[in-house]
PDB file of C-alpha atoms in Angstrom:
ATOM      1  CA  MET P 546     -83.762 -66.071  92.094  1.00 42.00           C
ATOM      2  CA  MET P 547     -84.839 -68.841  89.747  1.00 53.00           C
ATOM      3  CA  ASP P 548     -83.308 -68.472  86.080  1.00 61.00           C
ATOM      4  CA  LYS P 549     -86.159 -67.931  83.846  1.00 78.00           C
ATOM      5  CA  HIS P 550     -84.144 -68.566  80.533  1.00 90.00           C
ATOM      6  CA  PRO P 551     -85.516 -71.607  78.805  1.00 92.00           C
ATOM      7  CA  LEU P 552     -83.642 -74.987  78.506  1.00 95.00           C
ATOM      8  CA  LEU P 553     -82.258 -76.038  75.082  1.00 97.00           C
ATOM      9  CA  VAL P 554     -82.446 -79.776  74.150  1.00 98.00           C
ATOM     10  CA  ALA P 555     -80.340 -80.858  71.243  1.00 98.00           C
ATOM     11  CA  VAL P 556     -81.167 -84.157  69.415  1.00 98.00           C
ATOM     12  CA  SER P 557     -79.497 -85.418  66.111  1.00 97.00           C
ATOM     13  CA  VAL P 558     -82.442 -86.582  63.932  1.00 97.00           C
ATOM     14  CA  GLU P 559     -86.386 -85.837  63.688  1.00 97.00           C
ATOM     15  CA  GLN P 560     -87.436 -89.313  65.077  1.00 97.00           C
ATOM     16  CA  GLU P 561     -85.642 -88.211  68.421  1.00 97.00           C
ATOM     17  CA  LYS P 562     -87.344 -84.937  68.323  1.00 97.00           C
ATOM     18  CA  GLU P 563     -90.810 -86.525  67.803  1.00 97.00           C
ATOM     19  CA  ALA P 564     -90.435 -88.989  70.673  1.00 97.00           C
ATOM     20  CA  LEU P 565     -88.961 -86.233  73.059  1.00 97.00           C
ATOM     21  CA  GLN P 566     -91.912 -83.977  72.164  1.00 96.00           C
ATOM     22  CA  GLN P 567     -94.520 -86.646  72.836  1.00 96.00           C
ATOM     23  CA  GLY P 568     -93.141 -86.595  76.489  1.00 95.00           C
ATOM     24  CA  LEU P 569     -92.541 -82.970  76.723  1.00 94.00           C
ATOM     25  CA  GLY P 570     -95.817 -81.699  75.143  1.00 90.00           C
ATOM     26  CA  ASN P 571     -96.276 -77.944  74.878  1.00 82.00           C
ATOM     27  CA  ASP P 572     -93.538 -76.939  77.516  1.00 77.00           C
ATOM     28  CA  GLN P 573     -92.590 -73.193  76.873  1.00 81.00           C
ATOM     29  CA  ASN P 574     -89.553 -73.628  79.255  1.00 87.00           C
ATOM     30  CA  VAL P 575     -87.964 -76.124  76.684  1.00 94.00           C
ATOM     31  CA  ASP P 576     -86.640 -75.508  73.116  1.00 96.00           C
ATOM     32  CA  VAL P 577     -85.803 -78.647  70.964  1.00 97.00           C
ATOM     33  CA  VAL P 578     -83.397 -78.366  68.086  1.00 97.00           C
ATOM     34  CA  VAL P 579     -82.331 -80.959  65.769  1.00 98.00           C
ATOM     35  CA  CYS P 580     -78.488 -80.497  65.401  1.00 97.00           C
ATOM     36  CA  GLY P 581     -77.803 -83.185  62.995  1.00 97.00           C
ATOM     37  CA  VAL P 582     -75.585 -86.356  63.060  1.00 96.00           C
ATOM     38  CA  GLY P 583     -71.835 -86.183  64.109  1.00 96.00           C
ATOM     39  CA  PHE P 584     -70.189 -83.700  66.440  1.00 94.00           C
ATOM     40  CA  ALA P 585     -69.212 -81.181  63.629  1.00 95.00           C
ATOM     41  CA  ALA P 586     -72.882 -80.722  62.703  1.00 97.00           C
ATOM     42  CA  ALA P 587     -73.853 -80.779  66.284  1.00 98.00           C
ATOM     43  CA  ALA P 588     -71.438 -78.190  67.542  1.00 98.00           C
ATOM     44  CA  ALA P 589     -72.418 -75.763  64.455  1.00 98.00           C
ATOM     45  CA  ASN P 590     -76.390 -76.080  64.726  1.00 98.00           C
ATOM     46  CA  THR P 591     -76.435 -76.038  68.628  1.00 98.00           C
ATOM     47  CA  ALA P 592     -74.345 -72.797  68.577  1.00 98.00           C
ATOM     48  CA  LYS P 593     -76.427 -71.480  65.882  1.00 98.00           C
ATOM     49  CA  GLN P 594     -79.560 -71.948  68.073  1.00 98.00           C
ATOM     50  CA  LEU P 595     -77.771 -70.542  71.256  1.00 98.00           C
ATOM     51  CA  ALA P 596     -76.943 -67.315  69.529  1.00 98.00           C
ATOM     52  CA  LEU P 597     -80.445 -66.660  68.978  1.00 97.00           C
ATOM     53  CA  LYS P 598     -81.557 -65.985  72.551  1.00 96.00           C
ATOM     54  CA  PRO P 599     -80.392 -66.528  76.185  1.00 96.00           C
ATOM     55  CA  TYR P 600     -80.626 -70.093  77.361  1.00 96.00           C
ATOM     56  CA  ARG P 601     -79.975 -71.657  80.943  1.00 94.00           C
ATOM     57  CA  GLY P 602     -78.269 -74.736  79.712  1.00 96.00           C
ATOM     58  CA  VAL P 603     -78.085 -77.472  76.994  1.00 98.00           C
ATOM     59  CA  ILE P 604     -79.033 -81.274  77.231  1.00 98.00           C
ATOM     60  CA  ASN P 605     -78.077 -83.623  74.356  1.00 98.00           C
ATOM     61  CA  VAL P 606     -80.715 -86.297  74.305  1.00 98.00           C
ATOM     62  CA  GLY P 607     -80.854 -89.383  71.901  1.00 98.00           C
ATOM     63  CA  ILE P 608     -80.357 -93.053  71.467  1.00 98.00           C
ATOM     64  CA  ALA P 609     -76.920 -94.697  71.792  1.00 97.00           C
ATOM     65  CA  GLY P 610     -75.107 -97.998  71.878  1.00 97.00           C
ATOM     66  CA  GLY P 611     -74.425 -99.420  75.185  1.00 96.00           C
ATOM     67  CA  PHE P 612     -71.320-101.614  76.337  1.00 95.00           C
ATOM     68  CA  PRO P 613     -73.067-104.671  77.354  1.00 91.00           C
ATOM     69  CA  GLU P 614     -70.825-105.357  80.354  1.00 86.00           C
ATOM     70  CA  LYS P 615     -72.159-102.114  81.859  1.00 93.00           C
ATOM     71  CA  THR P 616     -75.695-101.273  80.229  1.00 95.00           C
ATOM     72  CA  ALA P 617     -78.746-103.034  79.135  1.00 95.00           C
ATOM     73  CA  ILE P 618     -80.938-102.005  76.071  1.00 96.00           C
ATOM     74  CA  GLY P 619     -83.574 -99.959  77.223  1.00 96.00           C
ATOM     75  CA  SER P 620     -81.676 -98.447  80.139  1.00 97.00           C
ATOM     76  CA  ILE P 621     -80.508 -94.832  80.215  1.00 98.00           C
ATOM     77  CA  VAL P 622     -77.193 -93.296  80.550  1.00 98.00           C
ATOM     78  CA  VAL P 623     -76.581 -89.930  82.060  1.00 98.00           C
ATOM     79  CA  ALA P 624     -72.869 -88.555  81.109  1.00 98.00           C
ATOM     80  CA  THR P 625     -70.459 -87.688  83.808  1.00 97.00           C
ATOM     81  CA  ASP P 626     -67.759 -87.012  80.977  1.00 97.00           C
ATOM     82  CA  ILE P 627     -67.724 -86.856  77.304  1.00 97.00           C
ATOM     83  CA  ILE P 628     -64.802 -88.242  75.490  1.00 97.00           C
ATOM     84  CA  ALA P 629     -63.973 -88.012  71.782  1.00 97.00           C
ATOM     85  CA  PRO P 630     -61.539 -90.963  71.413  1.00 95.00           C
ATOM     86  CA  GLU P 631     -60.608 -90.493  67.898  1.00 95.00           C
ATOM     87  CA  ILE P 632     -59.064 -86.980  68.042  1.00 94.00           C
ATOM     88  CA  GLY P 633     -55.425 -87.151  67.954  1.00 93.00           C
ATOM     89  CA  ALA P 634     -52.547 -88.527  66.035  1.00 94.00           C
ATOM     90  CA  GLU P 635     -51.129 -91.991  65.204  1.00 92.00           C
ATOM     91  CA  SER P 636     -47.348 -92.604  66.182  1.00 93.00           C
ATOM     92  CA  PRO P 637     -44.979 -95.569  65.892  1.00 93.00           C
ATOM     93  CA  ASP P 638     -45.709 -95.997  69.711  1.00 89.00           C
ATOM     94  CA  GLY P 639     -49.276 -95.919  69.443  1.00 88.00           C
ATOM     95  CA  PHE P 640     -52.281 -93.428  69.409  1.00 91.00           C
ATOM     96  CA  LEU P 641     -51.649 -90.037  70.904  1.00 92.00           C
ATOM     97  CA  THR P 642     -54.475 -88.060  72.305  1.00 91.00           C
ATOM     98  CA  ILE P 643     -54.937 -84.381  71.546  1.00 92.00           C
ATOM     99  CA  ASP P 644     -54.234 -83.940  75.106  1.00 93.00           C
ATOM    100  CA  GLU P 645     -50.893 -85.681  74.612  1.00 92.00           C
ATOM    101  CA  LEU P 646     -50.079 -83.585  71.698  1.00 93.00           C
ATOM    102  CA  GLY P 647     -50.877 -80.219  73.594  1.00 94.00           C
ATOM    103  CA  PHE P 648     -53.651 -79.049  71.155  1.00 94.00           C
ATOM    104  CA  GLY P 649     -56.528 -79.175  73.389  1.00 92.00           C
ATOM    105  CA  THR P 650     -58.745 -82.082  75.000  1.00 93.00           C
ATOM    106  CA  GLN P 651     -60.629 -84.990  73.825  1.00 94.00           C
ATOM    107  CA  LYS P 652     -62.646 -84.795  77.188  1.00 96.00           C
ATOM    108  CA  GLU P 653     -65.473 -82.518  78.384  1.00 95.00           C
ATOM    109  CA  ALA P 654     -67.075 -82.708  81.901  1.00 96.00           C
ATOM    110  CA  ALA P 655     -70.851 -82.864  82.037  1.00 97.00           C
ATOM    111  CA  VAL P 656     -73.146 -81.596  84.692  1.00 96.00           C
ATOM    112  CA  VAL P 657     -75.053 -84.369  86.408  1.00 95.00           C
ATOM    113  CA  ASP P 658     -78.412 -82.958  87.582  1.00 92.00           C
ATOM    114  CA  GLU P 659     -79.003 -85.274  90.651  1.00 92.00           C
ATOM    115  CA  PHE P 660     -82.716 -84.168  91.033  1.00 91.00           C
ATOM    116  CA  PHE P 661     -83.373 -84.852  87.360  1.00 93.00           C
ATOM    117  CA  VAL P 662     -81.746 -88.092  87.473  1.00 94.00           C
ATOM    118  CA  GLY P 663     -83.681 -89.339  90.546  1.00 93.00           C
ATOM    119  CA  LYS P 664     -86.888 -88.545  88.546  1.00 92.00           C
ATOM    120  CA  LEU P 665     -85.617 -90.837  85.720  1.00 95.00           C
ATOM    121  CA  SER P 666     -84.818 -93.463  88.122  1.00 95.00           C
ATOM    122  CA  GLU P 667     -88.181 -93.804  89.158  1.00 94.00           C
ATOM    123  CA  THR P 668     -89.292 -95.730  85.749  1.00 93.00           C
ATOM    124  CA  HIS P 669     -85.892 -96.667  84.235  1.00 94.00           C
ATOM    125  CA  THR P 670     -82.592 -98.063  85.169  1.00 96.00           C
ATOM    126  CA  VAL P 671     -80.134 -95.234  85.015  1.00 97.00           C
ATOM    127  CA  HIS P 672     -76.334 -95.386  84.840  1.00 97.00           C
ATOM    128  CA  LYS P 673     -73.942 -92.542  85.371  1.00 97.00           C
ATOM    129  CA  GLY P 674     -70.648 -92.565  83.482  1.00 97.00           C
ATOM    130  CA  VAL P 675     -68.557 -91.769  80.458  1.00 97.00           C
ATOM    131  CA  ILE P 676     -70.250 -91.593  77.021  1.00 98.00           C
ATOM    132  CA  LEU P 677     -68.023 -91.519  73.952  1.00 98.00           C
ATOM    133  CA  SER P 678     -68.529 -89.219  70.967  1.00 97.00           C
ATOM    134  CA  VAL P 679     -67.190 -91.114  68.031  1.00 97.00           C
ATOM    135  CA  LEU P 680     -66.709 -90.411  64.275  1.00 95.00           C
ATOM    136  CA  THR P 681     -67.060 -94.143  63.451  1.00 94.00           C
ATOM    137  CA  ALA P 682     -69.361 -96.372  65.323  1.00 94.00           C
ATOM    138  CA  THR P 683     -67.571 -99.514  66.986  1.00 93.00           C
ATOM    139  CA  GLY P 684     -67.622-102.459  64.649  1.00 92.00           C
ATOM    140  CA  THR P 685     -64.928-104.755  65.406  1.00 92.00           C
ATOM    141  CA  GLU P 686     -63.697-106.747  68.560  1.00 92.00           C
ATOM    142  CA  GLU P 687     -60.572-104.773  68.507  1.00 91.00           C
ATOM    143  CA  THR P 688     -62.174-101.284  68.535  1.00 92.00           C
ATOM    144  CA  TYR P 689     -64.561-102.442  71.132  1.00 92.00           C
ATOM    145  CA  ARG P 690     -61.821-103.463  73.624  1.00 92.00           C
ATOM    146  CA  LYS P 691     -59.925-100.279  72.993  1.00 91.00           C
ATOM    147  CA  ARG P 692     -62.997 -98.048  73.613  1.00 93.00           C
ATOM    148  CA  LEU P 693     -64.138-100.206  76.868  1.00 91.00           C
ATOM    149  CA  THR P 694     -60.565 -99.253  78.409  1.00 92.00           C
ATOM    150  CA  LEU P 695     -61.764 -95.671  78.512  1.00 93.00           C
ATOM    151  CA  GLY P 696     -64.416 -96.592  81.078  1.00 93.00           C
ATOM    152  CA  ALA P 697     -67.211 -95.782  78.645  1.00 94.00           C
ATOM    153  CA  MET P 698     -71.025 -96.811  79.446  1.00 96.00           C
ATOM    154  CA  ALA P 699     -72.233 -95.980  75.918  1.00 97.00           C
ATOM    155  CA  GLU P 700     -71.061 -94.446  72.554  1.00 97.00           C
ATOM    156  CA  ALA P 701     -72.873 -91.798  70.358  1.00 97.00           C
ATOM    157  CA  MET P 702     -71.873 -89.217  67.940  1.00 97.00           C
ATOM    158  CA  GLU P 703     -72.932 -85.659  68.942  1.00 98.00           C
ATOM    159  CA  GLY P 704     -72.134 -85.143  72.731  1.00 97.00           C
ATOM    160  CA  TYR P 705     -68.663 -83.679  72.197  1.00 98.00           C
ATOM    161  CA  GLY P 706     -69.950 -81.098  69.663  1.00 98.00           C
ATOM    162  CA  VAL P 707     -72.932 -80.140  71.833  1.00 98.00           C
ATOM    163  CA  ALA P 708     -70.761 -79.760  74.851  1.00 98.00           C
ATOM    164  CA  ALA P 709     -68.297 -77.578  72.695  1.00 97.00           C
ATOM    165  CA  ALA P 710     -71.047 -75.242  71.679  1.00 98.00           C
ATOM    166  CA  ALA P 711     -72.462 -75.047  75.333  1.00 98.00           C
ATOM    167  CA  LYS P 712     -68.916 -74.274  76.608  1.00 97.00           C
ATOM    168  CA  SER P 713     -68.469 -71.515  74.010  1.00 97.00           C
ATOM    169  CA  PHE P 714     -71.622 -69.722  75.567  1.00 97.00           C
ATOM    170  CA  ASN P 715     -70.455 -70.484  79.049  1.00 97.00           C
ATOM    171  CA  LEU P 716     -73.457 -72.712  79.785  1.00 97.00           C
ATOM    172  CA  PRO P 717     -73.743 -75.956  81.551  1.00 96.00           C
ATOM    173  CA  PHE P 718     -74.035 -79.288  79.637  1.00 97.00           C
ATOM    174  CA  SER P 719     -75.554 -82.601  79.932  1.00 97.00           C
ATOM    175  CA  GLU P 720     -75.936 -85.728  77.815  1.00 98.00           C
ATOM    176  CA  VAL P 721     -78.561 -88.226  78.350  1.00 98.00           C
ATOM    177  CA  ARG P 722     -78.992 -91.496  76.284  1.00 98.00           C
ATOM    178  CA  THR P 723     -81.292 -94.202  75.929  1.00 98.00           C
ATOM    179  CA  ILE P 724     -79.639 -97.566  74.986  1.00 97.00           C
ATOM    180  CA  SER P 725     -80.953 -99.158  71.519  1.00 97.00           C
ATOM    181  CA  ASN P 726     -78.298-101.796  70.821  1.00 94.00           C
ATOM    182  CA  GLU P 727     -75.099-103.090  71.992  1.00 93.00           C
ATOM    183  CA  VAL P 728     -71.671-101.805  71.163  1.00 93.00           C
ATOM    184  CA  GLY P 729     -69.564-104.096  69.082  1.00 87.00           C
ATOM    185  CA  ILE P 730     -70.086-106.184  66.076  1.00 85.00           C
ATOM    186  CA  ARG P 731     -73.321-105.016  64.464  1.00 82.00           C
ATOM    187  CA  ASP P 732     -76.257-107.480  65.003  1.00 80.00           C
ATOM    188  CA  LYS P 733     -79.394-105.716  64.044  1.00 81.00           C
ATOM    189  CA  SER P 734     -81.405-108.639  65.422  1.00 78.00           C
ATOM    190  CA  LYS P 735     -80.632-107.419  68.815  1.00 83.00           C
ATOM    191  CA  TRP P 736     -81.399-103.799  68.277  1.00 88.00           C
ATOM    192  CA  ASP P 737     -84.802-102.287  69.787  1.00 94.00           C
ATOM    193  CA  PHE P 738     -85.402 -98.906  68.447  1.00 94.00           C
ATOM    194  CA  PRO P 739     -88.804 -98.602  69.916  1.00 96.00           C
ATOM    195  CA  LEU P 740     -87.925 -99.365  73.439  1.00 96.00           C
ATOM    196  CA  ALA P 741     -85.093 -96.667  73.056  1.00 97.00           C
ATOM    197  CA  PHE P 742     -87.579 -94.170  71.740  1.00 97.00           C
ATOM    198  CA  ALA P 743     -89.970 -94.831  74.204  1.00 97.00           C
ATOM    199  CA  GLY P 744     -87.159 -93.953  76.649  1.00 97.00           C
ATOM    200  CA  ILE P 745     -86.773 -90.741  74.939  1.00 98.00           C
ATOM    201  CA  GLN P 746     -90.388 -89.921  75.421  1.00 97.00           C
ATOM    202  CA  GLN P 747     -89.812 -90.694  79.035  1.00 96.00           C
ATOM    203  CA  ILE P 748     -86.891 -88.342  79.307  1.00 97.00           C
ATOM    204  CA  GLY P 749     -89.034 -85.672  77.881  1.00 96.00           C
ATOM    205  CA  ARG P 750     -91.815 -86.292  80.306  1.00 95.00           C
ATOM    206  CA  MET P 751     -89.427 -85.986  83.204  1.00 94.00           C
ATOM    207  CA  ILE P 752     -87.920 -82.972  81.895  1.00 94.00           C
ATOM    208  CA  LYS P 753     -91.463 -81.414  81.792  1.00 92.00           C
ATOM    209  CA  GLU P 754     -92.311 -82.598  85.004  1.00 90.00           C
ATOM    210  CA  VAL P 755     -89.206 -80.981  86.744  1.00 89.00           C
ATOM    211  CA  GLU P 756     -89.530 -77.719  84.707  1.00 84.00           C
ATOM    212  CA  GLN P 757     -93.006 -77.422  86.135  1.00 78.00           C
ATOM    213  CA  HIS P 758     -91.805 -77.474  89.808  1.00 72.00           C
ATOM    214  CA  GLU P 759     -89.940 -74.667  91.532  1.00 65.00           C
ATOM    215  CA  TYR P 760     -86.778 -76.286  90.920  1.00 69.00           C
ATOM    216  CA  ARG P 761     -85.535 -76.361  87.423  1.00 79.00           C
ATOM    217  CA  ILE P 762     -82.888 -78.386  85.555  1.00 87.00           C
ATOM    218  CA  PHE P 763     -79.485 -76.416  85.964  1.00 84.00           C
ATOM    219  CA  SER P 764     -80.941 -73.901  88.303  1.00 74.00           C
ATOM    220  CA  MET P 765     -78.220 -74.694  90.573  1.00 57.00           C
ATOM    221  CA  SER P 766     -75.311 -74.961  88.291  1.00 52.00           C
ATOM    222  CA  GLN P 767     -74.178 -71.423  87.532  1.00 43.00           C
TER     223      GLN P 767
END
Protein backbone atom coordinates (compact mmCIF):
# COMPACT_ATOMS: atom_id res chain seq x y z
CA MET A 1 0.00 0.00 0.00
CA MET A 2 1.26 3.45 -0.90
CA ASP A 3 2.43 5.52 2.07
CA LYS A 4 -0.01 8.44 2.38
CA HIS A 5 2.14 10.47 4.75
CA PRO A 6 3.44 13.74 3.25
CA LEU A 7 7.00 14.47 2.22
CA LEU A 8 9.01 17.10 4.12
CA VAL A 9 11.39 19.38 2.22
CA ALA A 10 13.86 21.42 4.30
CA VAL A 11 15.48 24.57 2.88
CA SER A 12 17.84 26.96 4.63
CA VAL A 13 16.42 30.40 3.68
CA GLU A 14 13.20 32.02 2.49
CA GLN A 15 14.53 32.65 -1.04
CA GLU A 16 14.97 28.91 -1.52
CA LYS A 17 11.47 28.27 -0.20
CA GLU A 18 9.98 30.81 -2.61
CA ALA A 19 11.76 29.25 -5.59
CA LEU A 20 10.75 25.74 -4.53
CA GLN A 21 7.11 26.65 -4.06
CA GLN A 22 6.97 28.30 -7.47
CA GLY A 23 7.58 24.82 -8.82
CA LEU A 24 5.52 22.92 -6.25
CA GLY A 25 2.43 25.09 -6.42
CA ASN A 26 -0.26 23.95 -4.00
CA ASP A 27 0.88 20.36 -3.51
CA GLN A 28 -0.82 18.89 -0.45
CA ASN A 29 1.60 15.95 -0.41
CA VAL A 30 4.60 18.16 0.41
CA ASP A 31 5.42 20.41 3.39
CA VAL A 32 8.28 22.91 3.21
CA VAL A 33 10.18 24.12 6.29
CA VAL A 34 12.84 26.82 6.49
CA CYS A 35 15.40 25.13 8.74
CA GLY A 36 18.03 27.88 8.94
CA VAL A 37 21.68 28.10 7.94
CA GLY A 38 24.20 25.58 9.30
CA PHE A 39 23.65 22.01 10.38
CA ALA A 40 22.92 22.80 14.05
CA ALA A 41 19.92 25.00 13.17
CA ALA A 42 18.96 22.60 10.39
CA ALA A 43 18.89 19.61 12.74
CA ALA A 44 16.89 21.40 15.43
CA ASN A 45 14.28 22.95 13.16
CA THR A 46 13.83 19.88 10.99
CA ALA A 47 13.35 17.70 14.07
CA LYS A 48 10.86 20.21 15.45
CA GLN A 49 8.79 19.91 12.27
CA LEU A 50 9.07 16.12 12.17
CA ALA A 51 7.66 15.95 15.69
CA LEU A 52 4.44 17.64 14.60
CA LYS A 53 3.04 14.82 12.43
CA PRO A 54 4.07 11.68 10.53
CA TYR A 55 6.17 12.10 7.40
CA ARG A 56 7.33 9.68 4.72
CA GLY A 57 10.83 11.10 4.35
CA VAL A 58 12.90 14.27 4.20
CA ILE A 59 14.69 16.05 1.34
CA ASN A 60 17.14 18.89 1.91
CA VAL A 61 16.99 21.23 -1.10
CA GLY A 62 19.03 24.36 -1.77
CA ILE A 63 21.91 26.01 -3.55
CA ALA A 64 25.52 24.89 -3.14
CA GLY A 65 29.07 25.48 -4.24
CA GLY A 66 30.29 22.97 -6.79
CA PHE A 67 33.80 21.57 -7.27
CA PRO A 68 34.59 22.81 -10.79
CA GLU A 69 36.41 19.66 -11.88
CA LYS A 70 33.17 17.76 -11.32
CA THR A 71 30.14 20.06 -11.58
CA ALA A 72 29.11 23.10 -13.60
CA ILE A 73 27.16 26.10 -12.37
CA GLY A 74 23.47 25.42 -12.98
CA SER A 75 23.79 21.66 -12.70
CA ILE A 76 22.12 19.58 -9.97
CA VAL A 77 23.83 17.31 -7.45
CA VAL A 78 22.02 14.48 -5.69
CA ALA A 79 23.82 13.18 -2.61
CA THR A 80 24.85 9.59 -2.25
CA ASP A 81 26.54 10.46 1.05
CA ILE A 82 26.85 13.53 3.26
CA ILE A 83 30.17 14.23 4.98
CA ALA A 84 30.80 16.82 7.70
CA PRO A 85 34.59 17.17 7.30
CA GLU A 86 35.24 19.51 10.22
CA ILE A 87 33.96 17.28 13.04
CA GLY A 88 36.98 15.82 14.78
CA ALA A 89 40.21 16.89 16.45
CA GLU A 90 43.62 18.21 15.54
CA SER A 91 46.69 16.13 16.37
CA PRO A 92 50.44 16.42 15.72
CA ASP A 93 49.97 13.81 12.99
CA GLY A 94 47.10 15.62 11.33
CA PHE A 95 43.32 15.87 11.58
CA LEU A 96 41.44 13.01 13.23
CA THR A 97 37.83 12.48 12.22
CA ILE A 98 35.13 11.77 14.77
CA ASP A 99 35.10 8.23 13.36
CA GLU A 100 38.80 7.80 14.17
CA LEU A 101 38.19 9.18 17.66
CA GLY A 102 35.44 6.63 18.20
CA PHE A 103 32.73 9.17 19.07
CA GLY A 104 30.41 8.83 16.08
CA THR A 105 30.57 9.41 12.36
CA GLN A 106 31.10 12.36 10.06
CA LYS A 107 29.29 10.54 7.24
CA GLU A 108 25.60 9.81 6.63
CA ALA A 109 24.25 7.84 3.70
CA ALA A 110 21.50 9.39 1.60
CA VAL A 111 18.75 7.63 -0.33
CA VAL A 112 18.99 8.12 -4.09
CA ASP A 113 15.50 7.88 -5.56
CA GLU A 114 16.37 6.88 -9.12
CA PHE A 115 12.91 7.58 -10.51
CA PHE A 116 13.04 11.16 -9.22
CA VAL A 117 16.63 11.58 -10.44
CA GLY A 118 15.52 10.39 -13.86
CA LYS A 119 12.83 13.08 -13.99
CA LEU A 120 15.35 15.77 -13.01
CA SER A 121 17.69 14.54 -15.74
CA GLU A 122 15.09 15.36 -18.38
CA THR A 123 15.86 19.08 -18.01
CA HIS A 124 19.19 19.38 -16.15
CA THR A 125 22.60 17.79 -15.92
CA VAL A 126 22.41 15.73 -12.73
CA HIS A 127 25.40 14.36 -10.81
CA LYS A 128 25.30 11.82 -8.00
CA GLY A 129 27.98 11.88 -5.31
CA VAL A 130 29.22 13.22 -1.99
CA ILE A 131 27.94 16.57 -0.72
CA LEU A 132 29.90 18.14 2.13
CA SER A 133 28.20 19.85 5.08
CA VAL A 134 30.67 22.48 6.21
CA LEU A 135 30.79 24.99 9.04
CA THR A 136 33.04 27.30 7.01
CA ALA A 137 32.75 27.63 3.24
CA THR A 138 35.94 26.94 1.32
CA GLY A 139 37.94 30.09 0.61
CA THR A 140 41.55 28.98 0.16
CA GLU A 141 43.40 26.70 -2.22
CA GLU A 142 44.62 24.56 0.72
CA THR A 143 41.10 23.87 2.01
CA TYR A 144 39.87 23.29 -1.52
CA ARG A 145 42.45 20.58 -2.14
CA LYS A 146 41.79 18.88 1.20
CA ARG A 147 38.07 18.74 0.58
CA LEU A 148 38.48 17.57 -2.98
CA THR A 149 40.27 14.45 -1.67
CA LEU A 150 37.01 13.46 0.05
CA GLY A 151 35.46 12.83 -3.34
CA ALA A 152 33.02 15.71 -2.97
CA MET A 153 30.86 17.03 -5.79
CA ALA A 154 29.57 20.04 -3.83
CA GLU A 155 29.55 21.73 -0.44
CA ALA A 156 26.69 23.27 1.53
CA MET A 157 25.91 23.74 5.23
CA GLU A 158 22.71 21.93 6.20
CA GLY A 159 22.59 18.37 4.89
CA TYR A 160 24.31 16.66 7.81
CA GLY A 161 21.89 18.29 10.26
CA VAL A 162 18.79 17.47 8.24
CA ALA A 163 20.06 13.90 7.86
CA ALA A 164 20.56 13.62 11.63
CA ALA A 165 17.00 14.78 12.27
CA ALA A 166 15.59 12.34 9.73
CA LYS A 167 17.67 9.51 11.18
CA SER A 168 16.35 10.20 14.68
CA PHE A 169 12.82 9.67 13.33
CA ASN A 170 13.87 6.58 11.34
CA LEU A 171 13.04 8.29 8.05
CA PRO A 172 14.81 8.15 4.67
CA PHE A 173 16.75 11.25 3.71
CA SER A 174 17.96 12.85 0.50
CA GLU A 175 19.89 16.00 -0.37
CA VAL A 176 19.46 17.76 -3.72
CA ARG A 177 21.42 20.89 -4.60
CA THR A 178 21.69 23.29 -7.52
CA ILE A 179 25.15 24.72 -8.14
CA SER A 180 25.31 28.52 -7.82
CA ASN A 181 29.09 29.03 -7.66
CA GLU A 182 32.44 27.30 -7.80
CA VAL A 183 34.06 26.04 -4.60
CA GLY A 184 37.40 27.71 -3.90
CA ILE A 185 38.68 31.25 -3.67
CA ARG A 186 35.58 33.44 -3.70
CA ASP A 187 34.91 35.17 -7.02
CA LYS A 188 31.41 36.65 -6.95
CA SER A 189 31.65 37.63 -10.61
CA LYS A 190 31.22 33.92 -11.44
CA TRP A 191 28.22 33.31 -9.17
CA ASP A 192 24.84 32.76 -10.79
CA PHE A 193 22.05 32.79 -8.20
CA PRO A 194 19.23 33.30 -10.74
CA LEU A 195 20.26 30.13 -12.58
CA ALA A 196 20.54 28.19 -9.30
CA PHE A 197 17.15 29.37 -8.06
CA ALA A 198 15.63 28.42 -11.42
CA GLY A 199 17.05 24.96 -10.76
CA ILE A 200 15.35 24.86 -7.36
CA GLN A 201 12.08 25.81 -9.04
CA GLN A 202 12.55 22.88 -11.42
CA ILE A 203 13.25 20.56 -8.48
CA GLY A 204 9.92 21.66 -7.01
CA ARG A 205 8.19 21.06 -10.33
CA MET A 206 9.61 17.54 -10.58
CA ILE A 207 8.69 16.73 -6.96
CA LYS A 208 5.13 17.78 -7.75
CA GLU A 209 5.03 15.72 -10.95
CA VAL A 210 6.29 12.59 -9.23
CA GLU A 211 3.97 13.05 -6.25
CA GLN A 212 0.94 13.27 -8.54
CA HIS A 213 1.61 9.81 -9.96
CA GLU A 214 1.01 6.44 -8.33
CA TYR A 215 4.73 6.25 -7.58
CA ARG A 216 5.83 8.69 -4.85
CA ILE A 217 9.27 9.71 -3.60
CA PHE A 218 10.61 7.33 -0.92
CA SER A 219 7.59 5.04 -1.37
CA MET A 220 9.96 2.09 -1.83
CA SER A 221 12.52 3.15 0.81
CA GLN A 222 11.02 1.69 3.97
